PDB file of C-alpha atoms and ligand atoms in Angstrom:
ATOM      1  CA  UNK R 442     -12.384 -47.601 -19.859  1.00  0.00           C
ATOM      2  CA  UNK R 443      -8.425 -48.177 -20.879  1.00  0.00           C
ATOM      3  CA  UNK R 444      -6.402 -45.773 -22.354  1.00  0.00           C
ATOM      4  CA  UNK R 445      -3.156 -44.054 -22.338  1.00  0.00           C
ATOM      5  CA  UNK R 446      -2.451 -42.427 -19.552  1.00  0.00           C
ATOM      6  CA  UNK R 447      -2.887 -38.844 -19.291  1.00  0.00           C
ATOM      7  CA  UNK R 448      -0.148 -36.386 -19.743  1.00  0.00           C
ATOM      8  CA  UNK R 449       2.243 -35.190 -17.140  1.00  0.00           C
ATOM      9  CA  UNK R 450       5.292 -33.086 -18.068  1.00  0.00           C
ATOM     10  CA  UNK R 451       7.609 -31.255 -15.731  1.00  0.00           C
ATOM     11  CA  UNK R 452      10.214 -28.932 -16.495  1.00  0.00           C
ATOM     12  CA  UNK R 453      12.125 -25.393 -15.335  1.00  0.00           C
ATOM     13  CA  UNK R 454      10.710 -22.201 -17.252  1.00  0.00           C
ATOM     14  CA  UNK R 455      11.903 -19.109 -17.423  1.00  0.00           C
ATOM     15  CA  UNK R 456       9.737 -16.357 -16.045  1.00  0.00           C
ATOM     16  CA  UNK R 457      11.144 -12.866 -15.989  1.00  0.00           C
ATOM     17  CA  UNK R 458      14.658 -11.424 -14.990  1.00  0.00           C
ATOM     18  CA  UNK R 459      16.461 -14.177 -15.530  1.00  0.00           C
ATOM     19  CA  UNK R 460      14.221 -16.883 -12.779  1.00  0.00           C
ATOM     20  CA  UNK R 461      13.597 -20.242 -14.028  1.00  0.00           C
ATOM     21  CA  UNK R 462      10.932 -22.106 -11.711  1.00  0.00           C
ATOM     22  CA  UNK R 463      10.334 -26.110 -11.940  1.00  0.00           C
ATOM     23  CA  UNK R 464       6.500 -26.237 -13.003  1.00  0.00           C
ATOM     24  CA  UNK R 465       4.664 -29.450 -13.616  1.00  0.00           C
ATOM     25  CA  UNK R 466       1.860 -29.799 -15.518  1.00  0.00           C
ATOM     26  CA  UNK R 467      -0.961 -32.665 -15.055  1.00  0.00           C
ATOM     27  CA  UNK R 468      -3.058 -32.545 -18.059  1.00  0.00           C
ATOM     28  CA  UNK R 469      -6.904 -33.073 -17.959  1.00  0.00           C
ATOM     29  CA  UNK R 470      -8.349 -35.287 -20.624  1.00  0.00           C
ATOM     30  CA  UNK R 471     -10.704 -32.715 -21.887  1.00  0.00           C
ATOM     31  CA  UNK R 472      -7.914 -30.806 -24.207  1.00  0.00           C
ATOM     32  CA  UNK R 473      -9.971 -27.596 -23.440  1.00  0.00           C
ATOM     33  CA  UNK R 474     -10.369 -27.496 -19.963  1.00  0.00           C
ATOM     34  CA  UNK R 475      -9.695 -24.593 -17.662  1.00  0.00           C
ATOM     35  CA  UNK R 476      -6.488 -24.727 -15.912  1.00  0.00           C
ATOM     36  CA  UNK R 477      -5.852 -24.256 -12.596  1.00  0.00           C
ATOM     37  CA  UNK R 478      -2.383 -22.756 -11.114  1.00  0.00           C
ATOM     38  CA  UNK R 479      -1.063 -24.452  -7.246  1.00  0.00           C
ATOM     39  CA  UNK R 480       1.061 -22.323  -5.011  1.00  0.00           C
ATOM     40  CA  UNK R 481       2.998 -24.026  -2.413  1.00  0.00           C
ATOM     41  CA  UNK R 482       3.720 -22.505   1.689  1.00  0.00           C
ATOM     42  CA  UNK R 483       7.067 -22.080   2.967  1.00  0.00           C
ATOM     43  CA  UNK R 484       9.376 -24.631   3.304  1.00  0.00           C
ATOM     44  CA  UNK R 485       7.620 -26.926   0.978  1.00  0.00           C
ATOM     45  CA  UNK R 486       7.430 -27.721  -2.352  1.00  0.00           C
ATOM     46  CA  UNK R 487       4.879 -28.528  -5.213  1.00  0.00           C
ATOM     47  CA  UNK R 488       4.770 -32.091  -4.063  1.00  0.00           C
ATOM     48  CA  UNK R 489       2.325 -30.595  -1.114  1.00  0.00           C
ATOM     49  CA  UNK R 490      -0.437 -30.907  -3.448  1.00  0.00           C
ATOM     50  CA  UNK R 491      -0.171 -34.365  -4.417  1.00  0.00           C
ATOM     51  CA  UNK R 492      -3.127 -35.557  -2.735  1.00  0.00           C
ATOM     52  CA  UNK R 493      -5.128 -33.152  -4.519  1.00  0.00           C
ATOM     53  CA  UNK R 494      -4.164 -33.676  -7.855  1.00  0.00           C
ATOM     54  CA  UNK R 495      -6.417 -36.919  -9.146  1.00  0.00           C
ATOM     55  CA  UNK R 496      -9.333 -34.361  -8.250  1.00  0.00           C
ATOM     56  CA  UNK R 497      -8.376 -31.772 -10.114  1.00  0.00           C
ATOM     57  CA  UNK R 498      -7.571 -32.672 -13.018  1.00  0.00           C
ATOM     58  CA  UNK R 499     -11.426 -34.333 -13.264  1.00  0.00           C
ATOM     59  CA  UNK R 500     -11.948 -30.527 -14.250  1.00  0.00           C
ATOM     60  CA  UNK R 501      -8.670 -28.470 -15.087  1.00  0.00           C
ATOM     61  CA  UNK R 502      -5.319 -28.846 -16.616  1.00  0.00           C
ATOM     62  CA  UNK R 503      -2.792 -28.627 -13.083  1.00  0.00           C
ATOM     63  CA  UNK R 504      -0.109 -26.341 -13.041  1.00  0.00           C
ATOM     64  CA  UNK R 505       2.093 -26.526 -10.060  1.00  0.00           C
ATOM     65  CA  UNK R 506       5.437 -24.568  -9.364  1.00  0.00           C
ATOM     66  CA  UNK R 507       7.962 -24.691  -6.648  1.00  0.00           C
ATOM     67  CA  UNK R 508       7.869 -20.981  -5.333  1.00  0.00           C
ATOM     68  CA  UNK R 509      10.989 -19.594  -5.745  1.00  0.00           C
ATOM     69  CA  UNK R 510      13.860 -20.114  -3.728  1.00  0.00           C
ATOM     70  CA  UNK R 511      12.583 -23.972  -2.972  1.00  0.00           C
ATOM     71  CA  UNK R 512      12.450 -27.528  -4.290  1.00  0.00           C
ATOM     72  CA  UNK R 513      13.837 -27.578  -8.200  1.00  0.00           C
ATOM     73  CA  UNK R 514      13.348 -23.736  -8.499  1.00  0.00           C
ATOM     74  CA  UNK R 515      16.361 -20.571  -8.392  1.00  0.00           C
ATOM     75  CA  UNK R 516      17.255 -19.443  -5.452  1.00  0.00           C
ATOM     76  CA  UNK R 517      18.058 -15.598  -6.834  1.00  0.00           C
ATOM     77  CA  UNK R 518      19.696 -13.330  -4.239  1.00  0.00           C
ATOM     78  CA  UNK R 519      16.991 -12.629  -1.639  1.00  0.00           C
ATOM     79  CA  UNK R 520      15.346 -10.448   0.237  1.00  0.00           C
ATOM     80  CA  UNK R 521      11.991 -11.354  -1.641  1.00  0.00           C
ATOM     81  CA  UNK R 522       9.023  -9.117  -1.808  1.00  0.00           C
ATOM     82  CA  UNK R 523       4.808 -10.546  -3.098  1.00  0.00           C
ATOM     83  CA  UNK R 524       5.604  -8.068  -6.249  1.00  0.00           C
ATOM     84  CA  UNK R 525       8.487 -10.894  -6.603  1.00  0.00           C
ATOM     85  CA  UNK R 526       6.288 -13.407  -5.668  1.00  0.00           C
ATOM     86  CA  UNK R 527       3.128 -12.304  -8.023  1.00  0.00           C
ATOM     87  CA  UNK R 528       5.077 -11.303 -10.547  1.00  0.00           C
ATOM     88  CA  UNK R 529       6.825 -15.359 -10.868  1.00  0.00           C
ATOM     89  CA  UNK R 530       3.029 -16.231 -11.334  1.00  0.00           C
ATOM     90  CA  UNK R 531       2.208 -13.440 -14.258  1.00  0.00           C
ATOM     91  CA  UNK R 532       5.481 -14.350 -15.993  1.00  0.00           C
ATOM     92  CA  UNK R 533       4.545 -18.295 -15.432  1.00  0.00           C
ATOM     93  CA  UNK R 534       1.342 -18.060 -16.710  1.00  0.00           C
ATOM     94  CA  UNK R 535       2.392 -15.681 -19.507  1.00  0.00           C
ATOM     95  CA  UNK R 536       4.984 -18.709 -20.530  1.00  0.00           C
ATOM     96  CA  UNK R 537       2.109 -20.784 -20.694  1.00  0.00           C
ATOM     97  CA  UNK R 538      -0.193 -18.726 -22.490  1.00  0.00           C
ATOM     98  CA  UNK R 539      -3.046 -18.870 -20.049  1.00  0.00           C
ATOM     99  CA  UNK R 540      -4.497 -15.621 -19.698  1.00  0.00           C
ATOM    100  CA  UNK R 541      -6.741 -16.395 -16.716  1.00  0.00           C
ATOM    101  CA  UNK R 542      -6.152 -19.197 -14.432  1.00  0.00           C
ATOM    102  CA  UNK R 543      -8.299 -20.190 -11.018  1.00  0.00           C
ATOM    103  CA  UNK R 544      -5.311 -20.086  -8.232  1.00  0.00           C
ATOM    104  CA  UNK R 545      -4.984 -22.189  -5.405  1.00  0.00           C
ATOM    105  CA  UNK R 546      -2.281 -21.161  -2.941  1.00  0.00           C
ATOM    106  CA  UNK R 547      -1.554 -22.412   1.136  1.00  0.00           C
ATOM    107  CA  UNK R 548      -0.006 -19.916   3.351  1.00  0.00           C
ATOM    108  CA  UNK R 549       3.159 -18.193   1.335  1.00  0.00           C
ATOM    109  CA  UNK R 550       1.234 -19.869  -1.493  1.00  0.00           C
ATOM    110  CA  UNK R 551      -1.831 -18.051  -0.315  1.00  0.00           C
ATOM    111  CA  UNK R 552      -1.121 -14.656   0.112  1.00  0.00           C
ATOM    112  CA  UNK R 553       0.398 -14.847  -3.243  1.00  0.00           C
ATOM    113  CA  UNK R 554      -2.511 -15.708  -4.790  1.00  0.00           C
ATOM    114  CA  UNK R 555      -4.537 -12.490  -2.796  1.00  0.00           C
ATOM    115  CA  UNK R 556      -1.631 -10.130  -4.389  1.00  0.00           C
ATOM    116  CA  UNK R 557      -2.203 -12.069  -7.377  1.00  0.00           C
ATOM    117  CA  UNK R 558      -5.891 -11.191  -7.733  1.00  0.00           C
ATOM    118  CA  UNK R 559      -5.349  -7.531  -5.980  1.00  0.00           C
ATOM    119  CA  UNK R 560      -2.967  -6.233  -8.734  1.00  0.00           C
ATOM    120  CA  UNK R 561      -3.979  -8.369 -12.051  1.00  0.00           C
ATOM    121  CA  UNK R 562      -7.871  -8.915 -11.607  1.00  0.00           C
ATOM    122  CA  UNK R 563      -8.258 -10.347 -15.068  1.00  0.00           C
ATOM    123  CA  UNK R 564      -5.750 -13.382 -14.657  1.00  0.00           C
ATOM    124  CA  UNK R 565      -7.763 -14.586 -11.492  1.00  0.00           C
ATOM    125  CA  UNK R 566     -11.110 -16.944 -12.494  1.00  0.00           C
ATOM    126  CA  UNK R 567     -11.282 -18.128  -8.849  1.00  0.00           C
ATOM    127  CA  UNK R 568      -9.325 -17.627  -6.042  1.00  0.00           C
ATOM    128  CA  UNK R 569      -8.592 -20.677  -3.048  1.00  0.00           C
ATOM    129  CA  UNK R 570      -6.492 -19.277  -0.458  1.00  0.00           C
ATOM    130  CA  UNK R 571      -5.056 -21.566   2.668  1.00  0.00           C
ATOM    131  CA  UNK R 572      -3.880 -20.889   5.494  1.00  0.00           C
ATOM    132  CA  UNK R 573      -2.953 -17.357   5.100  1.00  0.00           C
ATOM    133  CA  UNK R 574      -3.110 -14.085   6.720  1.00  0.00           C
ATOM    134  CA  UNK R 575      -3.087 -10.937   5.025  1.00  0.00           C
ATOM    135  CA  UNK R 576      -0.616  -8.305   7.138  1.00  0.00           C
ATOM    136  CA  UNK R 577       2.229  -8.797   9.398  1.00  0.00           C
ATOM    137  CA  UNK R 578       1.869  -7.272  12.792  1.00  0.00           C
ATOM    138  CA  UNK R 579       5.039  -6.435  15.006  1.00  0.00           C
ATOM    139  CA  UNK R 580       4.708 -10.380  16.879  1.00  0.00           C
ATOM    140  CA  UNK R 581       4.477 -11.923  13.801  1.00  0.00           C
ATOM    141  CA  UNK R 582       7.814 -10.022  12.391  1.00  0.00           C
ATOM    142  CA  UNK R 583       9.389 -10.713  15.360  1.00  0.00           C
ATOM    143  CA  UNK R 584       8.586 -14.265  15.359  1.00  0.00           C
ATOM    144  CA  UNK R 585      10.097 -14.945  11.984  1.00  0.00           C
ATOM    145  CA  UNK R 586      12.767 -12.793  13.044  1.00  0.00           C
ATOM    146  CA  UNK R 587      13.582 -15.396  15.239  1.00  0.00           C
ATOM    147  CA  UNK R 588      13.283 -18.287  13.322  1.00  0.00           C
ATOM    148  CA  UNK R 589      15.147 -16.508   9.914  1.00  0.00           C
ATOM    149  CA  UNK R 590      18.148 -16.310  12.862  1.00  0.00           C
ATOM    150  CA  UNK R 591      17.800 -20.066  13.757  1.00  0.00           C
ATOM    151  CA  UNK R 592      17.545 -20.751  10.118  1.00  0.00           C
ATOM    152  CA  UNK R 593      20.665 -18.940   9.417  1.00  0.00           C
ATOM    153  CA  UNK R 594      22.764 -20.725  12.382  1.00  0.00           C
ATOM    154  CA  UNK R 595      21.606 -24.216  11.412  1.00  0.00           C
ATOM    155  CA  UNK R 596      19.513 -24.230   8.155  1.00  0.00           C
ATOM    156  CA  UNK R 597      15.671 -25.440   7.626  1.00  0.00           C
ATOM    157  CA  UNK R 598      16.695 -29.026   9.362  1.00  0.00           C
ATOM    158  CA  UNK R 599      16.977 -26.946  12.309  1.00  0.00           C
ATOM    159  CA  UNK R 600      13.491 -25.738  12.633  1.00  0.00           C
ATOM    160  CA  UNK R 601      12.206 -28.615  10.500  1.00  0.00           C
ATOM    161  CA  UNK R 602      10.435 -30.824  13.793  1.00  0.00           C
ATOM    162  CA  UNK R 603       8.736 -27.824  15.065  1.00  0.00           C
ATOM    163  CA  UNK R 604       6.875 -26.584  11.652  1.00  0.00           C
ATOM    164  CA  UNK R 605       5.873 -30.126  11.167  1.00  0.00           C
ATOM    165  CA  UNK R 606       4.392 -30.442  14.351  1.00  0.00           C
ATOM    166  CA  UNK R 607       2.502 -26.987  13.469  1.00  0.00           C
ATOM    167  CA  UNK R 608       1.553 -28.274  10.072  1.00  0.00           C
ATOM    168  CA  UNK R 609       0.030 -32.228  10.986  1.00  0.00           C
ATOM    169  CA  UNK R 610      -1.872 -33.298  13.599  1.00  0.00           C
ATOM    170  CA  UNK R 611      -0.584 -36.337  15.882  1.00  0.00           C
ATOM    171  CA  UNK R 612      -2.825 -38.010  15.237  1.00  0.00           C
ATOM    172  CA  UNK R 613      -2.007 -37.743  11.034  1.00  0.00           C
ATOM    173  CA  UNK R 614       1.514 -38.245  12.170  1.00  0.00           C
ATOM    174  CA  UNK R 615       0.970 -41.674  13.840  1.00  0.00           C
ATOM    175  CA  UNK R 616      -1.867 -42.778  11.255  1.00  0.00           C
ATOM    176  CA  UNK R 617       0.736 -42.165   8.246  1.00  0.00           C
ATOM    177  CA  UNK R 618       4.354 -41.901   9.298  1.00  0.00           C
ATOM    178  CA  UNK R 619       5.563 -42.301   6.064  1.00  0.00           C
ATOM    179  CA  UNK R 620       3.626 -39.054   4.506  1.00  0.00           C
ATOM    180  CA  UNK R 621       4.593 -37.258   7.789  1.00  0.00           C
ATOM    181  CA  UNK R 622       8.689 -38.128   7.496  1.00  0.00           C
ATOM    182  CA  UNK R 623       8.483 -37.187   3.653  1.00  0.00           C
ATOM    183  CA  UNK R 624       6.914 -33.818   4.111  1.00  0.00           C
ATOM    184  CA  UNK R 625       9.581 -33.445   6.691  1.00  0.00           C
ATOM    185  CA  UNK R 626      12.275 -34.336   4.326  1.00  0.00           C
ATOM    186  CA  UNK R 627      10.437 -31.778   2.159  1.00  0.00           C
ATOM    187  CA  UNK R 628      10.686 -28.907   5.086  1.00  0.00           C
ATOM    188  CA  UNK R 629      14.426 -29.962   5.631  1.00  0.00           C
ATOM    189  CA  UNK R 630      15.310 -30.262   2.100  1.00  0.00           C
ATOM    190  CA  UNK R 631      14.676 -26.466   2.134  1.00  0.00           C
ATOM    191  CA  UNK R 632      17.378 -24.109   0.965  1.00  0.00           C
ATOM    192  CA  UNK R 633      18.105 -21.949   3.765  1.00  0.00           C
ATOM    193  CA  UNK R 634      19.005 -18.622   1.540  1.00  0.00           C
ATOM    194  CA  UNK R 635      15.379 -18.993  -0.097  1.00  0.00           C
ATOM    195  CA  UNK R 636      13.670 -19.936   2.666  1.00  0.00           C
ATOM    196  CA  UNK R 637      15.207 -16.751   4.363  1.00  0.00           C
ATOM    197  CA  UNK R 638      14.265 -14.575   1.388  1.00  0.00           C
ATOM    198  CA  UNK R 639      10.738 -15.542   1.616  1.00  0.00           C
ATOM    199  CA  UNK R 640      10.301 -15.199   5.283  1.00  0.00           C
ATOM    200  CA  UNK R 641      11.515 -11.946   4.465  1.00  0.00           C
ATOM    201  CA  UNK R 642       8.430 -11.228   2.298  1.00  0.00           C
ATOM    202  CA  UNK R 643       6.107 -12.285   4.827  1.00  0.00           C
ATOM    203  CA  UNK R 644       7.540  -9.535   7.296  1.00  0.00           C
ATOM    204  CA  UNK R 645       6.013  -7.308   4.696  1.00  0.00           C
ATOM    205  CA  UNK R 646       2.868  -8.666   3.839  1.00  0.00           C
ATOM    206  CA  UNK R 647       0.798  -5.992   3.622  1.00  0.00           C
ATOM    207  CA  UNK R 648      -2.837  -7.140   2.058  1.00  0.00           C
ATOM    208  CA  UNK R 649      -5.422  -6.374   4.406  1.00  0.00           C
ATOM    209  CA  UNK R 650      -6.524  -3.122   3.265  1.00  0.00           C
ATOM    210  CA  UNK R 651      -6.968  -4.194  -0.058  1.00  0.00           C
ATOM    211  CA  UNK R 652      -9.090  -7.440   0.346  1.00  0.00           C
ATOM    212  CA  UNK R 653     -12.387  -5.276  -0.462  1.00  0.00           C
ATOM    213  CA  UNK R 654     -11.333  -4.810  -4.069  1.00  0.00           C
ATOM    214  CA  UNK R 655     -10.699  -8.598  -4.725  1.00  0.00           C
ATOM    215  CA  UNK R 656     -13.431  -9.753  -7.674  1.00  0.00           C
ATOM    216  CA  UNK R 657     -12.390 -13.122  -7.997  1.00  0.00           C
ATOM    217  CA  UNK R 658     -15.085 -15.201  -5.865  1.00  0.00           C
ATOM    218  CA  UNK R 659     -12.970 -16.688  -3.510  1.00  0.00           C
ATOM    219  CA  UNK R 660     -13.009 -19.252  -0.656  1.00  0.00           C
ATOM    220  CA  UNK R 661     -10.649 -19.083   2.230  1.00  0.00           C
ATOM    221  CA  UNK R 662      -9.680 -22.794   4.153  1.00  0.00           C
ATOM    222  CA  UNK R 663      -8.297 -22.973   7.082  1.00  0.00           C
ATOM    223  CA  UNK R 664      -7.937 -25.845  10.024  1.00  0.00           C
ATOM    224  CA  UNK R 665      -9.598 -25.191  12.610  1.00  0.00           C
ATOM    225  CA  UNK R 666      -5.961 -26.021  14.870  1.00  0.00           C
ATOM    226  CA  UNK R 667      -3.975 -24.027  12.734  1.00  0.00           C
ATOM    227  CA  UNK R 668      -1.839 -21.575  15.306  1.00  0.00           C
ATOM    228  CA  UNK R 669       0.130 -20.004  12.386  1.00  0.00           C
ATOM    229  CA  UNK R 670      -3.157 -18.823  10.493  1.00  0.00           C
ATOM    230  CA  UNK R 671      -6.017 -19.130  13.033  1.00  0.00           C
ATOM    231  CA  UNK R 672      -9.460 -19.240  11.903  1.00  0.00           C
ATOM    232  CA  UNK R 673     -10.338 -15.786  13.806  1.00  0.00           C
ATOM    233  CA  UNK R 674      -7.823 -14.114  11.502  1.00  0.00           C
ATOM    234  CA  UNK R 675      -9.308 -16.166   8.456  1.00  0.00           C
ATOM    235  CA  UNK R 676     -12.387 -15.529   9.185  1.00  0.00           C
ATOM    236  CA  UNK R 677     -11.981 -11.591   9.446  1.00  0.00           C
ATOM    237  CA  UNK R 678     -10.056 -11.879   5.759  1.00  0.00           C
ATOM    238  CA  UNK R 679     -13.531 -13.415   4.733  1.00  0.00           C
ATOM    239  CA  UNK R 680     -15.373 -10.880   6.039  1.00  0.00           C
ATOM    240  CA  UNK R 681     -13.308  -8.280   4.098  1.00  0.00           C
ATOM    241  CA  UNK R 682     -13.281 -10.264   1.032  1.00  0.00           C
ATOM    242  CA  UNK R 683     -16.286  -9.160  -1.429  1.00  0.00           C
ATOM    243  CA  UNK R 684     -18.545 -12.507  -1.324  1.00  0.00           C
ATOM    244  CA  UNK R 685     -15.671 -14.322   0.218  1.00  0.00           C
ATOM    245  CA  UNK R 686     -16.945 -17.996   1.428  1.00  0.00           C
ATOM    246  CA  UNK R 687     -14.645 -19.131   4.562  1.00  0.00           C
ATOM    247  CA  UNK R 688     -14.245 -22.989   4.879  1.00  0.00           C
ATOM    248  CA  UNK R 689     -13.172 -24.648   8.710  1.00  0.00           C
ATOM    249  CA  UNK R 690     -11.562 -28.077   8.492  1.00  0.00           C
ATOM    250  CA  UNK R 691     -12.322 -29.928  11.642  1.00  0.00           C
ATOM    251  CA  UNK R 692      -8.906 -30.534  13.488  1.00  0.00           C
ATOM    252  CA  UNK R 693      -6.660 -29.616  10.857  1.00  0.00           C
ATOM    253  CA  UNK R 694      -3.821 -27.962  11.923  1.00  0.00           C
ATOM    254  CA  UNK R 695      -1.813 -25.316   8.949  1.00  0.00           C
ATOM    255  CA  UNK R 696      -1.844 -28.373   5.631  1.00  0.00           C
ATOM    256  CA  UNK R 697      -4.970 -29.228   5.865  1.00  0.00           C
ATOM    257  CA  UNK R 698      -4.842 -30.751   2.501  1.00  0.00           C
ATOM    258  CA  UNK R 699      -2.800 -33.498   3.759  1.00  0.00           C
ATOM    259  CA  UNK R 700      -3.666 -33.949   7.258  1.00  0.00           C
ATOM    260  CA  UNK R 701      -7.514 -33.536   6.315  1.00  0.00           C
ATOM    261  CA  UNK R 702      -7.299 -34.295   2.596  1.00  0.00           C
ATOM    262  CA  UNK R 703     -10.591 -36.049   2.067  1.00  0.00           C
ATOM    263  CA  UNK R 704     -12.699 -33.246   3.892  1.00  0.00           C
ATOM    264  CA  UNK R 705     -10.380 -30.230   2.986  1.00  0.00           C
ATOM    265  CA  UNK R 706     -11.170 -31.925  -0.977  1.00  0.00           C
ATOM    266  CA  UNK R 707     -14.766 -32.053  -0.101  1.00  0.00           C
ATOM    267  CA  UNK R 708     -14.768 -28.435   0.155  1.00  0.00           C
ATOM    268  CA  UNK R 709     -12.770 -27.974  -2.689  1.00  0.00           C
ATOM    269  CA  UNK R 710     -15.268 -29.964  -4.425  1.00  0.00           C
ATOM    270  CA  UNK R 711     -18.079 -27.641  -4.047  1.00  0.00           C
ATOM    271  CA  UNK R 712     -16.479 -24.313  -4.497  1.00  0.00           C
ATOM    272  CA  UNK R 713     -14.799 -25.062  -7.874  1.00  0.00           C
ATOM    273  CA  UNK R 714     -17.897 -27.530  -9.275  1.00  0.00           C
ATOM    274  CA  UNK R 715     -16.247 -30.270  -9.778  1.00  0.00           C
ATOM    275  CA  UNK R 716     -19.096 -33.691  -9.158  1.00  0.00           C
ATOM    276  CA  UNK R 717     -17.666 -36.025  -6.406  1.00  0.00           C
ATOM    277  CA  UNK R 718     -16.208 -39.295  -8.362  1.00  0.00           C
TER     278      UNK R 718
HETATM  279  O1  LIG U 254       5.705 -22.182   8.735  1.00  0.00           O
HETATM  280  C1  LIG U 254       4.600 -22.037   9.266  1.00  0.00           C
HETATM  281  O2  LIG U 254       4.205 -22.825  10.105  1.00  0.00           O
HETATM  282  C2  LIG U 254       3.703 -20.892   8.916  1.00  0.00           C
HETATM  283  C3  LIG U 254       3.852 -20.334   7.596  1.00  0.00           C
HETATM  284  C4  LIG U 254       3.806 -19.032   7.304  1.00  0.00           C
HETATM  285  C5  LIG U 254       3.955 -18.815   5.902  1.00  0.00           C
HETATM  286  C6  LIG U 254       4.000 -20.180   5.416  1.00  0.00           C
HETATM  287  O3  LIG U 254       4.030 -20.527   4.228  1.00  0.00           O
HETATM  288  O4  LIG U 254       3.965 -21.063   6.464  1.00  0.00           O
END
């Protein structure tokens, strides 16, 4: 069947005290449907998600937003804290008029989405998180500590070969250079006063003891050769999480949806009921 194509629209929206965020919106063609709300990690930018998008929007209207202080987003005066963070998402959604979204978020992306359905319940319908941990214990603080002062010397370019080689596999890297160099560019591309800002918020992150009163059903993803959220911690935020499901993606490494896209959808898939094409 032919027809006009569906509806995409992208543009900067205000969301509370004075932040405008770029958001784009790929409609579903089922004016009704249930939309779901993408979160990207650190350093990136909503463009992460691309490779999820044709499967999604089978079943939901996608909203995607660059977190702020990256991509097409404000960069207000940092440090940033999740109530920042959470609150971008309430005053996005509230924009939108969608009182109660399913939430997909990787890593930063992530653990917004757990403070997301830890203080506002009702807005969560399902909850994906990626790549995530839920606290921030004195290595991990020191770690970014040490990266926020290499960031600071010689912006994101300077740590930008590293993360990707923490985020894709080699082997993704020498099947598809092209995908690898652009999510590079995206890591690069970066501005360094909001990606300090929000490494600032995960020195905070402070979670764990409230994963128990989550409602949302939720399903944690992780690769299984991701060394920045490793599936032992994932799999204890499971555990904690009331009928929490935890998904490991053979050889992924910390974006599974790209490096492992066809599996880590697979998953996907199941959890949110949406019938392989
Ligand atoms: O940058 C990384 O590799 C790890 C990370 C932590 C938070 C995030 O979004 O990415």
């Amino acid at each position: 069947m032919s027809g006009a194509p569906l509806a995409t629209e992208e543009r900067r929206i205000e969301v509370g005290r004075g932040v405008r965020l770029r958001v784009r919106r790929d409609a579903c063609a089922t004016p009704d449907a249930p939309t779901i709300v993408l979160s990207n990690s650190l350093a990136a930018s909503l463009e992460m998600w691309d490779a999820q998008v044709a499967l999604l929007r089978t079943r939901f209207h996608v909203v995607r937003y660059d977190t702020r202080g990256h991509g097409g987003s404000d960069v207000p005066a940092g440090p940033y804290g999740f109530s920042d963070l959470v609150g971008d998402v309430v005053g996005l959604m509230d924009a939108l008029a969608i009182p109660r979204a399913t939430f997909m978020g990787l890593s930063l992306g992530g653990m917004t989405g757990l403070g997301l359905a830890i203080a506002h319940p009702d807005r969560v319908e399902r909850l994906v998180c990626c790549a995530a941990r839920a606290d921030a214990p004195a290595p991990v603080v020191a770690a970014w500590e040490s990266r926020i002062a290499t960031v600071s010397e010689g912006g994101v370019d300077a740590i930008a070969d590293e993360t990707l080689a923490r985020w894709l596999s080699d082997d993704f890297r020498a099947r598809d250079p092209e995908r690898a160099a652009a999510i590079r560019a995206m890591i690069a591309g970066t501005p360094a006063d909001g990606w300090i800002a929000c490494a600032r918020a995960l020195q905070t992150l402070d979670y764990a003891r409230s994963l128990g009163t989550i409602k949302a059903p939720t399903l944690y993803v992780v690769g299984s050769d991701d060394a920045a959220a490793t599936p032992d911690v994932m799999r204890a935020m499971a555990e904690a999480t009331p009928g929490a499901r935890l998904a490991v993606i053979e050889g992924g490494r910390h974006l599974p949806n790209v490096d492992s896209a066809a599996e880590f959808d697979r998953v996907l898939a199941g959890f949110l009921g949406i019938e392989a094409a």
